[in-house]
Short mmCIF file of N, CA and C in Angstrom, two decimals:
data_model
loop_
_atom_site.label_atom_id
_atom_site.label_comp_id
_atom_site.label_asym_id
_atom_site.label_seq_id
_atom_site.Cartn_x
_atom_site.Cartn_y
_atom_site.Cartn_z
N MET A 17 11.77 5.30 6.72
CA MET A 17 11.49 6.27 7.76
C MET A 17 10.01 6.19 8.14
N GLU A 18 9.75 6.21 9.44
CA GLU A 18 8.38 6.13 9.92
C GLU A 18 7.66 7.45 9.79
N THR A 19 6.41 7.37 9.43
CA THR A 19 5.61 8.58 9.36
C THR A 19 5.13 8.95 10.75
N PRO A 20 4.83 10.22 10.99
CA PRO A 20 4.31 10.61 12.31
C PRO A 20 3.04 9.85 12.67
N MET A 21 2.20 9.55 11.68
CA MET A 21 0.95 8.84 11.94
C MET A 21 1.24 7.41 12.42
N ALA A 22 2.22 6.74 11.80
CA ALA A 22 2.58 5.38 12.22
C ALA A 22 3.13 5.41 13.64
N ASN A 23 3.96 6.39 13.93
CA ASN A 23 4.51 6.53 15.28
C ASN A 23 3.39 6.77 16.29
N GLN A 24 2.43 7.59 15.92
CA GLN A 24 1.30 7.88 16.80
C GLN A 24 0.46 6.62 17.02
N ASP A 25 0.26 5.83 15.97
CA ASP A 25 -0.49 4.58 16.10
C ASP A 25 0.22 3.63 17.06
N GLU A 26 1.54 3.54 16.94
CA GLU A 26 2.31 2.68 17.85
C GLU A 26 2.18 3.17 19.29
N THR A 27 2.19 4.47 19.49
CA THR A 27 2.05 5.03 20.83
C THR A 27 0.69 4.69 21.41
N PHE A 28 -0.36 4.82 20.61
CA PHE A 28 -1.70 4.48 21.09
C PHE A 28 -1.82 2.98 21.39
N GLU A 29 -1.18 2.15 20.56
CA GLU A 29 -1.18 0.70 20.82
C GLU A 29 -0.46 0.40 22.13
N LEU A 30 0.65 1.08 22.37
CA LEU A 30 1.39 0.90 23.61
C LEU A 30 0.55 1.35 24.80
N LEU A 31 -0.12 2.48 24.67
CA LEU A 31 -1.00 2.95 25.75
C LEU A 31 -2.10 1.92 26.04
N GLU A 32 -2.67 1.35 25.01
CA GLU A 32 -3.72 0.34 25.18
C GLU A 32 -3.16 -0.89 25.90
N ARG A 33 -1.99 -1.34 25.46
CA ARG A 33 -1.37 -2.52 26.08
C ARG A 33 -1.06 -2.26 27.55
N LEU A 34 -0.51 -1.09 27.84
CA LEU A 34 -0.20 -0.75 29.23
C LEU A 34 -1.47 -0.68 30.07
N SER A 35 -2.54 -0.17 29.51
CA SER A 35 -3.82 -0.09 30.23
C SER A 35 -4.37 -1.48 30.53
N VAL A 36 -4.26 -2.38 29.57
CA VAL A 36 -4.72 -3.76 29.78
C VAL A 36 -3.89 -4.44 30.86
N GLU A 37 -2.57 -4.26 30.80
CA GLU A 37 -1.69 -4.85 31.81
C GLU A 37 -1.98 -4.26 33.19
N HIS A 38 -2.21 -2.95 33.25
CA HIS A 38 -2.52 -2.29 34.53
C HIS A 38 -3.81 -2.86 35.11
N ALA A 39 -4.81 -3.06 34.27
CA ALA A 39 -6.09 -3.60 34.72
C ALA A 39 -5.93 -5.03 35.24
N ALA A 40 -5.11 -5.83 34.57
CA ALA A 40 -4.86 -7.20 35.02
C ALA A 40 -4.17 -7.21 36.38
N LEU A 41 -3.22 -6.31 36.56
CA LEU A 41 -2.54 -6.20 37.86
C LEU A 41 -3.52 -5.75 38.94
N GLU A 42 -4.40 -4.84 38.60
CA GLU A 42 -5.42 -4.36 39.54
C GLU A 42 -6.33 -5.51 39.97
N ARG A 43 -6.74 -6.34 39.00
CA ARG A 43 -7.59 -7.50 39.34
C ARG A 43 -6.86 -8.46 40.27
N ARG A 44 -5.59 -8.72 39.99
CA ARG A 44 -4.82 -9.64 40.84
C ARG A 44 -4.66 -9.06 42.24
N LEU A 45 -4.39 -7.79 42.33
CA LEU A 45 -4.25 -7.13 43.63
C LEU A 45 -5.56 -7.22 44.40
N ASN A 46 -6.67 -6.97 43.73
CA ASN A 46 -7.97 -7.08 44.38
C ASN A 46 -8.23 -8.50 44.87
N GLU A 47 -7.82 -9.48 44.06
CA GLU A 47 -7.99 -10.88 44.46
C GLU A 47 -7.17 -11.18 45.71
N LEU A 48 -5.93 -10.75 45.73
CA LEU A 48 -5.09 -10.98 46.91
C LEU A 48 -5.65 -10.28 48.13
N ASP A 49 -6.25 -9.12 47.94
CA ASP A 49 -6.81 -8.37 49.06
C ASP A 49 -8.05 -9.02 49.66
N THR A 50 -8.65 -9.96 48.94
CA THR A 50 -9.83 -10.65 49.49
C THR A 50 -9.44 -11.79 50.43
N TYR A 51 -8.17 -12.20 50.40
CA TYR A 51 -7.73 -13.30 51.25
C TYR A 51 -7.73 -12.85 52.71
N HIS A 52 -8.15 -13.75 53.59
CA HIS A 52 -8.17 -13.44 55.03
C HIS A 52 -6.74 -13.21 55.54
N SER A 53 -5.84 -14.07 55.09
CA SER A 53 -4.42 -13.89 55.42
C SER A 53 -3.60 -14.36 54.23
N LEU A 54 -2.41 -13.81 54.12
CA LEU A 54 -1.54 -14.13 53.00
C LEU A 54 -0.34 -14.94 53.47
N THR A 55 0.08 -15.89 52.64
CA THR A 55 1.32 -16.59 52.91
C THR A 55 2.47 -15.63 52.63
N ARG A 56 3.64 -16.01 53.00
CA ARG A 56 4.82 -15.17 52.74
C ARG A 56 4.97 -14.94 51.22
N GLU A 57 4.76 -16.00 50.44
CA GLU A 57 4.87 -15.88 48.99
C GLU A 57 3.81 -14.91 48.44
N GLU A 58 2.60 -15.00 48.98
CA GLU A 58 1.54 -14.10 48.53
C GLU A 58 1.82 -12.66 48.93
N GLU A 59 2.42 -12.46 50.10
CA GLU A 59 2.80 -11.11 50.51
C GLU A 59 3.84 -10.53 49.55
N LEU A 60 4.80 -11.37 49.18
CA LEU A 60 5.83 -10.92 48.23
C LEU A 60 5.21 -10.63 46.86
N GLU A 61 4.30 -11.51 46.43
CA GLU A 61 3.62 -11.28 45.15
C GLU A 61 2.82 -9.98 45.20
N ARG A 62 2.12 -9.75 46.29
CA ARG A 62 1.30 -8.54 46.43
C ARG A 62 2.18 -7.29 46.32
N ALA A 63 3.33 -7.31 46.99
CA ALA A 63 4.25 -6.17 46.92
C ALA A 63 4.76 -5.97 45.49
N GLN A 64 5.09 -7.08 44.81
CA GLN A 64 5.57 -6.98 43.43
C GLN A 64 4.47 -6.47 42.49
N VAL A 65 3.25 -6.96 42.68
CA VAL A 65 2.13 -6.52 41.84
C VAL A 65 1.90 -5.02 42.04
N LYS A 66 1.97 -4.55 43.28
CA LYS A 66 1.78 -3.12 43.54
C LYS A 66 2.84 -2.28 42.83
N LYS A 67 4.10 -2.75 42.87
CA LYS A 67 5.18 -2.03 42.19
C LYS A 67 4.96 -1.99 40.68
N LEU A 68 4.62 -3.15 40.11
CA LEU A 68 4.39 -3.21 38.67
C LEU A 68 3.21 -2.35 38.25
N LYS A 69 2.16 -2.37 39.06
CA LYS A 69 0.97 -1.57 38.77
C LYS A 69 1.33 -0.08 38.76
N LEU A 70 2.12 0.35 39.71
CA LEU A 70 2.54 1.74 39.77
C LEU A 70 3.43 2.10 38.57
N GLN A 71 4.31 1.18 38.18
CA GLN A 71 5.15 1.42 37.00
C GLN A 71 4.29 1.61 35.76
N LYS A 72 3.29 0.74 35.60
CA LYS A 72 2.39 0.86 34.44
C LYS A 72 1.66 2.19 34.47
N LYS A 73 1.18 2.58 35.65
CA LYS A 73 0.46 3.85 35.78
C LYS A 73 1.37 5.02 35.41
N ASP A 74 2.61 4.98 35.88
CA ASP A 74 3.57 6.04 35.55
C ASP A 74 3.85 6.09 34.05
N GLN A 75 4.00 4.91 33.42
CA GLN A 75 4.25 4.87 31.98
C GLN A 75 3.06 5.42 31.21
N ILE A 76 1.86 5.05 31.64
CA ILE A 76 0.65 5.55 30.98
C ILE A 76 0.58 7.07 31.10
N ALA A 77 0.85 7.58 32.29
CA ALA A 77 0.80 9.04 32.51
C ALA A 77 1.84 9.75 31.66
N TRP A 78 3.05 9.21 31.60
CA TRP A 78 4.12 9.83 30.81
C TRP A 78 3.76 9.86 29.33
N LEU A 79 3.29 8.72 28.81
CA LEU A 79 2.92 8.66 27.39
C LEU A 79 1.73 9.57 27.09
N SER A 80 0.80 9.64 28.01
CA SER A 80 -0.37 10.51 27.82
C SER A 80 0.05 11.97 27.75
N ARG A 81 0.97 12.36 28.64
CA ARG A 81 1.48 13.75 28.60
C ARG A 81 2.25 14.00 27.31
N LYS A 82 3.07 13.04 26.93
CA LYS A 82 3.90 13.16 25.72
C LYS A 82 3.04 13.33 24.47
N THR A 83 1.93 12.64 24.42
CA THR A 83 1.07 12.68 23.24
C THR A 83 -0.02 13.74 23.35
N GLY A 84 -0.08 14.42 24.48
CA GLY A 84 -1.08 15.46 24.66
C GLY A 84 -2.44 14.94 25.06
N LEU A 85 -2.51 13.70 25.54
CA LEU A 85 -3.78 13.12 25.94
C LEU A 85 -4.13 13.41 27.38
N ALA A 86 -3.17 13.88 28.14
CA ALA A 86 -3.42 14.13 29.57
C ALA A 86 -4.06 15.47 29.79
#
């Protein structure tokens, strides 16, 4: 059986991982936004990156509320 402390450590590790992934998506989105024009593939990638970034943000917010960090 997991102790509450171990569970809390896993939650904080997950929050850290999600934050790192969110930051990487933010960097990629910023990179795509510097292009003068986007190819069709880049437009699709940009849309996908925006969706994933929002999902990560929502997960971070949910976990933060759940753990009382928000």
